[in-house]
CSV table of N, CA and C in Angstrom, one decimal:
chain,number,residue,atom,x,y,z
A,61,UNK,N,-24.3,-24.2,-21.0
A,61,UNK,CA,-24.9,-25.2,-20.2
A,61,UNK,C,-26.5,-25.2,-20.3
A,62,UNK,N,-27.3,-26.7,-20.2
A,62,UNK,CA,-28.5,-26.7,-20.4
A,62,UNK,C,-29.2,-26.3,-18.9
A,63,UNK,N,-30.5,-25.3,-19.4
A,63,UNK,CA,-31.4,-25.1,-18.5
A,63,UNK,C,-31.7,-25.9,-17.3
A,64,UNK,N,-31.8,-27.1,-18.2
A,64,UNK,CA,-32.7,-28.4,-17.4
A,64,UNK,C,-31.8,-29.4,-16.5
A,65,UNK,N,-30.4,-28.8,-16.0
A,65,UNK,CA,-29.9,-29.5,-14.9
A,65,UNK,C,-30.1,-30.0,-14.0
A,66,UNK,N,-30.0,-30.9,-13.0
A,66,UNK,CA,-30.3,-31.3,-12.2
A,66,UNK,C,-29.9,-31.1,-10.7
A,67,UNK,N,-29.9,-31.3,-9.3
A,67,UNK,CA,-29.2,-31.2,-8.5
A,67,UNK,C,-30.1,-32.3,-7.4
A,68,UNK,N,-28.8,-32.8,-6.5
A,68,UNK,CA,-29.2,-33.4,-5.3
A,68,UNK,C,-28.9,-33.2,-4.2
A,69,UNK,N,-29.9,-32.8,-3.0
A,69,UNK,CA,-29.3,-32.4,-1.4
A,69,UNK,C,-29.4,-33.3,-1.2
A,70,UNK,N,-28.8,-33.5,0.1
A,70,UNK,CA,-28.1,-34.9,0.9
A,70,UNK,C,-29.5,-35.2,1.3
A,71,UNK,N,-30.8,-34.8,1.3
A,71,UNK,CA,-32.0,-35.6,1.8
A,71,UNK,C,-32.4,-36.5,0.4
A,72,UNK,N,-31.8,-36.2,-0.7
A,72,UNK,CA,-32.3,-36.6,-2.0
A,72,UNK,C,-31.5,-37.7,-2.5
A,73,UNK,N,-30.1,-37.5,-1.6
A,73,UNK,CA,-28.5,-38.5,-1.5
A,73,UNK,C,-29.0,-39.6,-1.0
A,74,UNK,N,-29.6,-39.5,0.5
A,74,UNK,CA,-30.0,-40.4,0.8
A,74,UNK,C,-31.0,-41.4,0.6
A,75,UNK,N,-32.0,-41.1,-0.1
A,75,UNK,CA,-33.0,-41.8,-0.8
A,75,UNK,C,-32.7,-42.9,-1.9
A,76,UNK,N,-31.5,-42.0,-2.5
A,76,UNK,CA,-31.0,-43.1,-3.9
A,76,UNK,C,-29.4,-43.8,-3.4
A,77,UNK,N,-28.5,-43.7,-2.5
A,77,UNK,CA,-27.6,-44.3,-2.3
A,77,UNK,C,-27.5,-44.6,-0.7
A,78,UNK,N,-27.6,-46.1,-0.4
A,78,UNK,CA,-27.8,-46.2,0.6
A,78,UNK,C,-27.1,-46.3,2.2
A,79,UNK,N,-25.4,-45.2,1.4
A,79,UNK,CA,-24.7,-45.1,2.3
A,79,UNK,C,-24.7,-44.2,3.3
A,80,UNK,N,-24.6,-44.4,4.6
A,80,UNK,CA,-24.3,-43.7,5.9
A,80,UNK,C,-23.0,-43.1,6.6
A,81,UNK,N,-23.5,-42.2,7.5
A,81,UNK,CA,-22.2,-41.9,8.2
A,81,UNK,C,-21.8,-43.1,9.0
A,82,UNK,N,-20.1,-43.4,8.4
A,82,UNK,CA,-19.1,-42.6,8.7
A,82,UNK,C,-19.0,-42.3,6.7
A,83,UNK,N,-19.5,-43.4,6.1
A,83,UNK,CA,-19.0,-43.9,5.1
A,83,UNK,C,-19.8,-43.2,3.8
A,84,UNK,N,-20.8,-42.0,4.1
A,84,UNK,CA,-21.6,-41.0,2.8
A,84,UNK,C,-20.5,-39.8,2.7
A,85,UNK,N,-19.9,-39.5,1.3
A,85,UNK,CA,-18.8,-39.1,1.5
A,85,UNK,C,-18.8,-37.6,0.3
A,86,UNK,N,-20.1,-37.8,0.0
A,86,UNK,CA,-20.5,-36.6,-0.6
A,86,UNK,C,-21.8,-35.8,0.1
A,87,UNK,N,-21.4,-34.2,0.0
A,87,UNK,CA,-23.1,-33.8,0.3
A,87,UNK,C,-24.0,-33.1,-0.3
A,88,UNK,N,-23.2,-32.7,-1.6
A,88,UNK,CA,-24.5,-32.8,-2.7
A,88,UNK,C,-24.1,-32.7,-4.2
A,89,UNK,N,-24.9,-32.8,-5.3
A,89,UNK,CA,-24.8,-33.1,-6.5
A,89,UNK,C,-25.4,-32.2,-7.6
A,90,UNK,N,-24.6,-31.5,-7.6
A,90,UNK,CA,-25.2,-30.0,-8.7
A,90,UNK,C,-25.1,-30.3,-10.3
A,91,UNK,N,-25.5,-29.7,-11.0
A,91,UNK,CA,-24.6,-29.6,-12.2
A,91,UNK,C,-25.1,-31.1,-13.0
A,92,UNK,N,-26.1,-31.3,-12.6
A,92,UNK,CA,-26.6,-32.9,-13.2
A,92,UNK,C,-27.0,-33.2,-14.1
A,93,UNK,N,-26.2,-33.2,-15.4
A,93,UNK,CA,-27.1,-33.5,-16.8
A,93,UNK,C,-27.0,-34.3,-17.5
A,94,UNK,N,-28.3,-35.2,-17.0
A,94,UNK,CA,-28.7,-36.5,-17.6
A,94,UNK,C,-28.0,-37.4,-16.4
A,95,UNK,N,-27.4,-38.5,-17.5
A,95,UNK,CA,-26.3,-39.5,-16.7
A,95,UNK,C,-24.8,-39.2,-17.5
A,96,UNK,N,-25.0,-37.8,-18.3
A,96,UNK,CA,-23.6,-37.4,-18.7
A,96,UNK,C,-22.2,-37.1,-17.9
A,97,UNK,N,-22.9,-36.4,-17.1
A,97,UNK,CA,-21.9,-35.2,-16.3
A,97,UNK,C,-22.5,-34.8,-15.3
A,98,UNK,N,-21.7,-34.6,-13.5
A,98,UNK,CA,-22.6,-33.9,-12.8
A,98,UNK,C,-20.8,-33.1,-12.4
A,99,UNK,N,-21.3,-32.3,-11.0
A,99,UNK,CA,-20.6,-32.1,-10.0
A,99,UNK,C,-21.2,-32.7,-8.6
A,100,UNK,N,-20.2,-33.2,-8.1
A,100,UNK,CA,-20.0,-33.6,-6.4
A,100,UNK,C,-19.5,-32.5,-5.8
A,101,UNK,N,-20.0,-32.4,-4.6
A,101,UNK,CA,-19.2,-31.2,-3.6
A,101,UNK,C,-19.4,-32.4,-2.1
A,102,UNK,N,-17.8,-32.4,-1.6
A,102,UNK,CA,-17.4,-32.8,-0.4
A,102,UNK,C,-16.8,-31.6,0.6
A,103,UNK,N,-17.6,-31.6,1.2
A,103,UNK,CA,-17.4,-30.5,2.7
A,103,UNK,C,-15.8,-31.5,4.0
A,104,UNK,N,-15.0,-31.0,3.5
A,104,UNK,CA,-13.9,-31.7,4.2
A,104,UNK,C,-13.8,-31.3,5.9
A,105,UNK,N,-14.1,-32.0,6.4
A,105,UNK,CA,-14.2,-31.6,8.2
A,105,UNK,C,-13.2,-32.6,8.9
A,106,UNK,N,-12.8,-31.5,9.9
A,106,UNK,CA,-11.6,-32.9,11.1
A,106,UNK,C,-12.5,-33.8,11.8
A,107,UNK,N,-13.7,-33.2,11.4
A,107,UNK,CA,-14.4,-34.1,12.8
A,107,UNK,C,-14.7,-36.0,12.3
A,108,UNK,N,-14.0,-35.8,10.5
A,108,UNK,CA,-14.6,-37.2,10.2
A,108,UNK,C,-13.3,-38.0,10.9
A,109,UNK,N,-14.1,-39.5,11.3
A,109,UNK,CA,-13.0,-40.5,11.9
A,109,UNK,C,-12.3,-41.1,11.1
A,110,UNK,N,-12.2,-41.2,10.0
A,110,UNK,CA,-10.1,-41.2,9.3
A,110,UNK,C,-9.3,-40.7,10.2
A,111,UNK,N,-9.6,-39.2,9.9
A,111,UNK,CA,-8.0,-37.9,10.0
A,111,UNK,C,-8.0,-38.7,11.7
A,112,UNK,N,-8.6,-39.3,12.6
A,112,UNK,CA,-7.9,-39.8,14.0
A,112,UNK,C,-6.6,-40.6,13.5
A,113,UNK,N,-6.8,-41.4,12.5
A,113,UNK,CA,-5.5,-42.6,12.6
A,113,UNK,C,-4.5,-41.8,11.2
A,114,UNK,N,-5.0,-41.0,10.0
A,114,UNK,CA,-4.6,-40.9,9.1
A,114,UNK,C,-4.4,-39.3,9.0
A,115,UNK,N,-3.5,-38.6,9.2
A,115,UNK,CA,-2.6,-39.4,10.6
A,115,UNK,C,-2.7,-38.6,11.4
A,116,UNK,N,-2.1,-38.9,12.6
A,116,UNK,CA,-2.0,-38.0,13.8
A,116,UNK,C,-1.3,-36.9,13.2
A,117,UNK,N,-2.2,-35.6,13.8
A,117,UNK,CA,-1.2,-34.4,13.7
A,117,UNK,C,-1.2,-34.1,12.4
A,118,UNK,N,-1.5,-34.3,11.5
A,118,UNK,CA,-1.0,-34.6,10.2
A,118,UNK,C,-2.5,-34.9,9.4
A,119,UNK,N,-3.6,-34.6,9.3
A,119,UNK,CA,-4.8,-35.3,9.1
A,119,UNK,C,-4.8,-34.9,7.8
A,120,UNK,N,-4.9,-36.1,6.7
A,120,UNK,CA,-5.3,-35.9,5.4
A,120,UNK,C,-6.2,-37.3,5.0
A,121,UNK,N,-7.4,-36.8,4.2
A,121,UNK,CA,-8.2,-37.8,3.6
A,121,UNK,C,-7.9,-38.8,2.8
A,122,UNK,N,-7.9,-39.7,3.2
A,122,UNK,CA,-7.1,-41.4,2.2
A,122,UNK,C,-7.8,-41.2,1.0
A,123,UNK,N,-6.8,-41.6,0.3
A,123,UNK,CA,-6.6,-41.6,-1.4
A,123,UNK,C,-8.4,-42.2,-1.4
A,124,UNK,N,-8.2,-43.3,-0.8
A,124,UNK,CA,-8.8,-44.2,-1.3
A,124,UNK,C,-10.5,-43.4,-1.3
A,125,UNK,N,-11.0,-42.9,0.0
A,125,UNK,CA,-11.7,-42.0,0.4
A,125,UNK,C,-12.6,-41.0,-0.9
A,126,UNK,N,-11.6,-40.8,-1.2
A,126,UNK,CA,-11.3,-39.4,-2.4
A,126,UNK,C,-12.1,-40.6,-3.7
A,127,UNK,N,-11.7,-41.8,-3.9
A,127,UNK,CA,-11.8,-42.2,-5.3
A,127,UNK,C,-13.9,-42.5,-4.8
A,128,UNK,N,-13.6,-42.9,-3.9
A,128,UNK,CA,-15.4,-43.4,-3.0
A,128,UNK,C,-15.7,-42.6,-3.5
A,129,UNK,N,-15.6,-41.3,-3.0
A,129,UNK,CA,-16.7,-40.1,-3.1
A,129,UNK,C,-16.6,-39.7,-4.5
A,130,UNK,N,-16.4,-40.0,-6.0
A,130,UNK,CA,-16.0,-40.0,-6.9
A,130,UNK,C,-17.5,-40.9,-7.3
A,131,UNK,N,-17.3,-42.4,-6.9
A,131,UNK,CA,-18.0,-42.8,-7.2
A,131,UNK,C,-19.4,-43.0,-6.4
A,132,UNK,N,-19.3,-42.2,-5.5
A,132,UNK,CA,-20.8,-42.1,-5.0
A,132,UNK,C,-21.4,-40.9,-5.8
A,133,UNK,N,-20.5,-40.0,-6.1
A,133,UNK,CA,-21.2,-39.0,-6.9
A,133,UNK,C,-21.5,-39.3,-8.5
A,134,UNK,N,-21.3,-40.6,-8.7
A,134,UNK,CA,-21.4,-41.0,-10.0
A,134,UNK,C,-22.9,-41.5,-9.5
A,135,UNK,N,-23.2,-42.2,-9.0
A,135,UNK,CA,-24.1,-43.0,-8.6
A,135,UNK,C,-25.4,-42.4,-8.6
A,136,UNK,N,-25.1,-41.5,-7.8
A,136,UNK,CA,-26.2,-40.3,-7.3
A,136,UNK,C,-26.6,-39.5,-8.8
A,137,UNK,N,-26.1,-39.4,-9.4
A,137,UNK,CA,-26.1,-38.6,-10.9
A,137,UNK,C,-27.0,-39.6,-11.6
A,138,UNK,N,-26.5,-41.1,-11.6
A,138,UNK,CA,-27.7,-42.2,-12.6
A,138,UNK,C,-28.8,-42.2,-11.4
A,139,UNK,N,-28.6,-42.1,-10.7
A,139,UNK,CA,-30.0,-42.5,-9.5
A,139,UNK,C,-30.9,-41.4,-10.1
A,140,UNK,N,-30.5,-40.1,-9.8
A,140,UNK,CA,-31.1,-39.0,-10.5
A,140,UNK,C,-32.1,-39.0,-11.8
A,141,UNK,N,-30.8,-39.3,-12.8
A,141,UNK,CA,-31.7,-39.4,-13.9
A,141,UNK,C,-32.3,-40.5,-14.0
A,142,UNK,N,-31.9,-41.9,-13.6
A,142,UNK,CA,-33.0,-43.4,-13.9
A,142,UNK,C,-34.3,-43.2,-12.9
A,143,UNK,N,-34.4,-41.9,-12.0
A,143,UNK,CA,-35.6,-41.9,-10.5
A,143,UNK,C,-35.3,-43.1,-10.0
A,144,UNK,N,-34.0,-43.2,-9.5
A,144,UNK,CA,-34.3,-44.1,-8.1
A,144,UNK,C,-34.2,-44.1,-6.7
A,145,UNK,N,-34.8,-42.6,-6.7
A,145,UNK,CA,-35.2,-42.9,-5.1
A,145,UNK,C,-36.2,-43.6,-4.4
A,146,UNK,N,-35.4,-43.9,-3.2
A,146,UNK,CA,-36.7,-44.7,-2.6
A,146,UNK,C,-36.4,-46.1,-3.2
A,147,UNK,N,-35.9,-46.5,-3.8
A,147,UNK,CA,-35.7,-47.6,-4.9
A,147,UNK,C,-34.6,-49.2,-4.3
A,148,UNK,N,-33.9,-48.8,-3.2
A,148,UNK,CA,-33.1,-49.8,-2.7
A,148,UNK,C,-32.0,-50.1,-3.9
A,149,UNK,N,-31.4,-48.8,-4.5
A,149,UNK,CA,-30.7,-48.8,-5.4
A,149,UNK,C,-29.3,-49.4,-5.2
A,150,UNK,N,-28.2,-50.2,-5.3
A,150,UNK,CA,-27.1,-50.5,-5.0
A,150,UNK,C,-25.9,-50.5,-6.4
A,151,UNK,N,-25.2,-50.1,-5.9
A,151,UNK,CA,-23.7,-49.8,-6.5
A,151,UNK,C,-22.4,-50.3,-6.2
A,152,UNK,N,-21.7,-51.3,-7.1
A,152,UNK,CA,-20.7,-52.0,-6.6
A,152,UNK,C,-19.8,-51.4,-7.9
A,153,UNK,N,-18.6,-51.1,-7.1
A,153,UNK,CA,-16.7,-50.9,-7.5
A,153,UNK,C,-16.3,-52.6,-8.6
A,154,UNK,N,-16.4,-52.2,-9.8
A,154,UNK,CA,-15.4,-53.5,-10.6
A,154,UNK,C,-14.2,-53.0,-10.8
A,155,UNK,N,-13.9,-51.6,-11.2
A,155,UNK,CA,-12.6,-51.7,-11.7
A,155,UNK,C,-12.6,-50.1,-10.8
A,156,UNK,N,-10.8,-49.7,-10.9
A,156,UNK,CA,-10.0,-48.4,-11.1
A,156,UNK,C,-8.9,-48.6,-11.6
A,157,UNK,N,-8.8,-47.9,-12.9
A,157,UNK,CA,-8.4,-47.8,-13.7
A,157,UNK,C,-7.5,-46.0,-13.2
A,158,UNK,N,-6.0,-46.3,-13.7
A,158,UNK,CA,-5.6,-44.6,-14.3
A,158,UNK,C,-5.8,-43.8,-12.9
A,159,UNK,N,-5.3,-44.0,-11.7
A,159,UNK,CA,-6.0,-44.0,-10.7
A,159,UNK,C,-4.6,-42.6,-9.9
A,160,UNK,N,-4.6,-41.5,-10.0
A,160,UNK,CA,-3.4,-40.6,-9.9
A,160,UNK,C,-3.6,-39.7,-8.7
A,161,UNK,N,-2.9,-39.5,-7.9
A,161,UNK,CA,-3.0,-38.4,-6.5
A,161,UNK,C,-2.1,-37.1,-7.1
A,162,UNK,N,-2.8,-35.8,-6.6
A,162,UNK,CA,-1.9,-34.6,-7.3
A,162,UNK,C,-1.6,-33.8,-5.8
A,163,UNK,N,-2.3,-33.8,-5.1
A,163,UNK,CA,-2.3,-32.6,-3.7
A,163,UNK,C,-3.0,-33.4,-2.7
A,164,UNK,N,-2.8,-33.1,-1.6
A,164,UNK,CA,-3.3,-33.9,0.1
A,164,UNK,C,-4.8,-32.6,-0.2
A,165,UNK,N,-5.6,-33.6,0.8
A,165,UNK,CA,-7.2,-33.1,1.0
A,165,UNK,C,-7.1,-33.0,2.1
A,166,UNK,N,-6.9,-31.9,2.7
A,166,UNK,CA,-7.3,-31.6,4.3
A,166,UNK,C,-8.8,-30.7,4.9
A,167,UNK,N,-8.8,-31.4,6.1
A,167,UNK,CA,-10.1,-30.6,7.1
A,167,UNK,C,-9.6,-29.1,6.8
A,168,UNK,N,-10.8,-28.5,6.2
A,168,UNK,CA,-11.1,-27.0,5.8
A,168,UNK,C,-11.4,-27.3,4.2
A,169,UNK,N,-10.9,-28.5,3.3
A,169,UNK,CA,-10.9,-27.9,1.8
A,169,UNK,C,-12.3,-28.4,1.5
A,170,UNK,N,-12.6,-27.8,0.0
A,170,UNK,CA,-14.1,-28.1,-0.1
A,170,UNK,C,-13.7,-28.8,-1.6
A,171,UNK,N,-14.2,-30.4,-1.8
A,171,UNK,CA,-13.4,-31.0,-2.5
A,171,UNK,C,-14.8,-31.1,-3.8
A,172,UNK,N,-14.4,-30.7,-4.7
A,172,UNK,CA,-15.6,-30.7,-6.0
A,172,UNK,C,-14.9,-31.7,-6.9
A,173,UNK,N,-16.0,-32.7,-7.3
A,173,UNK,CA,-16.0,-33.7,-8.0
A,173,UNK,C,-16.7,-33.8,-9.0
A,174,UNK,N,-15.9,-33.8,-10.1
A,174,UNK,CA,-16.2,-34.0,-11.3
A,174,UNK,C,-16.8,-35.5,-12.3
A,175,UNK,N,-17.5,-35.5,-12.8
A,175,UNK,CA,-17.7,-37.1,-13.3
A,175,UNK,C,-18.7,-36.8,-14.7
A,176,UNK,N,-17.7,-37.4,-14.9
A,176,UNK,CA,-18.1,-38.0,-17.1
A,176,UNK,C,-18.6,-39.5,-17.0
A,177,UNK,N,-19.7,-39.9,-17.5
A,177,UNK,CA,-19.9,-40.6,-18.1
A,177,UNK,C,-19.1,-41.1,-19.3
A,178,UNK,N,-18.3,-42.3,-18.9
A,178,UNK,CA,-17.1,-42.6,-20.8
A,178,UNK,C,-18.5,-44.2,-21.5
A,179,UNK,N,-18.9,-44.5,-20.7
A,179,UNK,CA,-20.2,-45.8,-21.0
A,179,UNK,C,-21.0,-46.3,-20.0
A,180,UNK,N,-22.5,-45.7,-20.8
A,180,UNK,CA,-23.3,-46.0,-19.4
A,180,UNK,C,-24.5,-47.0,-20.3
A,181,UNK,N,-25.5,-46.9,-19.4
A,181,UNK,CA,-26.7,-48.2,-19.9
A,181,UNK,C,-26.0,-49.4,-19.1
A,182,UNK,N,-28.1,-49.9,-19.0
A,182,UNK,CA,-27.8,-51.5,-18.3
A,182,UNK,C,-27.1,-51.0,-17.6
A,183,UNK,N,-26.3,-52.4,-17.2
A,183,UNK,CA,-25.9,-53.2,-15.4
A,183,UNK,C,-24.5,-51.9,-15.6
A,184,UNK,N,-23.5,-52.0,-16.2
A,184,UNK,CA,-21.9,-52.2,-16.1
A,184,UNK,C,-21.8,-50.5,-17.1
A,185,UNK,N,-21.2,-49.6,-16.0
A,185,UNK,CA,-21.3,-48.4,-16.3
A,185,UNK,C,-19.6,-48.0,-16.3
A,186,UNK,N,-19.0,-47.1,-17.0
A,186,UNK,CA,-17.9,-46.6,-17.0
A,186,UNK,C,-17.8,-44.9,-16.7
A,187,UNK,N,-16.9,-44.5,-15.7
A,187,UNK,CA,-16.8,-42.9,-15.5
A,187,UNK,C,-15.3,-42.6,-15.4
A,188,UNK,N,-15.4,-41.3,-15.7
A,188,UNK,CA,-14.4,-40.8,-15.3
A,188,UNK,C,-14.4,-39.3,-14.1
A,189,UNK,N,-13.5,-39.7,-13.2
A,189,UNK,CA,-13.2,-38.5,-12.2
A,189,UNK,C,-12.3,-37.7,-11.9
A,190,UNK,N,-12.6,-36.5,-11.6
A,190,UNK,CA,-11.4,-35.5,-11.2
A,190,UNK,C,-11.9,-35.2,-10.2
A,191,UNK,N,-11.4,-35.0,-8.5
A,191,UNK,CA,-11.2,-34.5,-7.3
A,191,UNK,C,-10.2,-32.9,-7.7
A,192,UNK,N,-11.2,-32.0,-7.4
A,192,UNK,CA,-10.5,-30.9,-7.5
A,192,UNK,C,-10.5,-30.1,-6.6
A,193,UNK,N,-9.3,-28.9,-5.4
A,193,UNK,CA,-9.3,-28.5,-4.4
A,193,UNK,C,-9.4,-27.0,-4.7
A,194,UNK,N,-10.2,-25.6,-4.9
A,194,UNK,CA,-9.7,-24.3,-5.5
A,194,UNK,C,-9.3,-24.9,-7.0
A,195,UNK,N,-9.8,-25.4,-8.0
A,195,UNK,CA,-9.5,-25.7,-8.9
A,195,UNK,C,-8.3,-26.5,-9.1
A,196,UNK,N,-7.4,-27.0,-8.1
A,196,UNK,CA,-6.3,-27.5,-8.7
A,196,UNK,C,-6.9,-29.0,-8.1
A,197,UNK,N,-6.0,-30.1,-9.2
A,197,UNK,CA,-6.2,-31.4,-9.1
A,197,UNK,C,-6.1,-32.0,-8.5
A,198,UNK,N,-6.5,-33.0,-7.3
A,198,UNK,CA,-6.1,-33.6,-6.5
A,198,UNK,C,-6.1,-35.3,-6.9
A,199,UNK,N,-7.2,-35.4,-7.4
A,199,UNK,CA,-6.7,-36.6,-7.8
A,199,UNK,C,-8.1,-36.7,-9.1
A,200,UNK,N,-7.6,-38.0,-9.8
A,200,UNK,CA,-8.2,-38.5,-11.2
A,200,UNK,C,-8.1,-40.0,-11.6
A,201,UNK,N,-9.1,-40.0,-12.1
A,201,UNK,CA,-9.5,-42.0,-11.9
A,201,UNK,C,-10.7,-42.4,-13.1
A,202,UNK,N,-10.3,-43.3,-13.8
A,202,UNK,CA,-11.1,-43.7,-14.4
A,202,UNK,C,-11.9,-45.1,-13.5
A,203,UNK,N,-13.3,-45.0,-13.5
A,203,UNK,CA,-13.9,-46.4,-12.5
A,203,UNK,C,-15.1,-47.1,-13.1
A,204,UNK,N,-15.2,-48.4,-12.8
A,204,UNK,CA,-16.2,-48.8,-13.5
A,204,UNK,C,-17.1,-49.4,-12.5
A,205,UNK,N,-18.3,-49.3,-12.6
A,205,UNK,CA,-19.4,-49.7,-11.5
A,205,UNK,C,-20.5,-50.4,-11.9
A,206,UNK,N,-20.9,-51.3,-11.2
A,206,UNK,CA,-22.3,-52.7,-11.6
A,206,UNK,C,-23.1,-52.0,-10.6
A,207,UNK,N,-24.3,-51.6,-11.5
A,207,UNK,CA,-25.5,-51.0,-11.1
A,207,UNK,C,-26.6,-52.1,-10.9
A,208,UNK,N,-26.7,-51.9,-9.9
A,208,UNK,CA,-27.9,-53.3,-9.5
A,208,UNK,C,-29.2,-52.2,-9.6
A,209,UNK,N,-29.3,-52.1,-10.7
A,209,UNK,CA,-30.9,-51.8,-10.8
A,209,UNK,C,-32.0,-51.8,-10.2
A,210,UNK,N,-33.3,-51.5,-9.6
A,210,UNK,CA,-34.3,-52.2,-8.9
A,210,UNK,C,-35.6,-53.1,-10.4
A,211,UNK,N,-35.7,-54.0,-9.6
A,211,UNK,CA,-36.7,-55.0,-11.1
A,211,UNK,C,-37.9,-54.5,-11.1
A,212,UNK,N,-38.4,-53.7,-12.6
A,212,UNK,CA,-39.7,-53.0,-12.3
A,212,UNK,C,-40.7,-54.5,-12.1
């Protein structure tokens, strides 16, 4: 691995992605090189408001949840390398592609997120994700996202 990695704490999250609680679904971004490859780390807690309806007694994080934080940590990886913090950067979902659940995410797991760049540059960016719980797979998704740029 290269020296010159990058990383992002949630005060650095919040600067380049303009999501909030309930809905900021990562809390930081290690492992950052370039707009290649990073890691996400999701701290899984009962206290978030899903596990109330999803489901009683039974609390596991929605698929759908899982693919979010996938691509927020994609996001946070180009914000990184393009410097756009501070920047009123935005990020919009066009596609999921290849989109597979392997194991439930519950309050206590610590959910590490993997993400490849498959085509990046300009607007229309392509990644790939693995959600992984102790190493084992929880889910994997190929996604494609329109990067609204800020206009220098």
């Amino acid at each position: 691995m290269s020296e010159n990695l990058k990383s992002a704490d949630i005060g650095l999250i919040q600067r380049i992605i303009p999501h909030r609680y309930p809905f900021l679904l990562v809390d930081k971004v290690v492992d950052i090189n370039g707009a290649e490859s990073c890691k996400g780390i999701k701290n899984v807690t009962f206290n978030e408001p899903h596990f109330t309806g999803h489901f009683p007694g039974t609390p596991i994080m929605p698929g759908v949840t899982i693919v979010e934080a996938m691509a927020q940590t994609a996001a946070v990886m180009v914000g990184v390398e393009q410097e756009l913090a501070d920047k009123n950067f935005l990020v919009y979902f066009m596609g999921i592609d290849v989109c597979k659940f392997r194991r439930k995410v519950v309050p206590g797991d610590v959910l590490e997120l993997h993400i490849t760049t498959k085509r990046g540059g300009g607007k229309v960016w392509k990644f790939e994700g693995r959600a992984e719980v102790d190493g084992e797979l929880a889910c994997s998704a190929e996604f494609t996202a329109m990067m609204d740029l800020p206009k220098e």
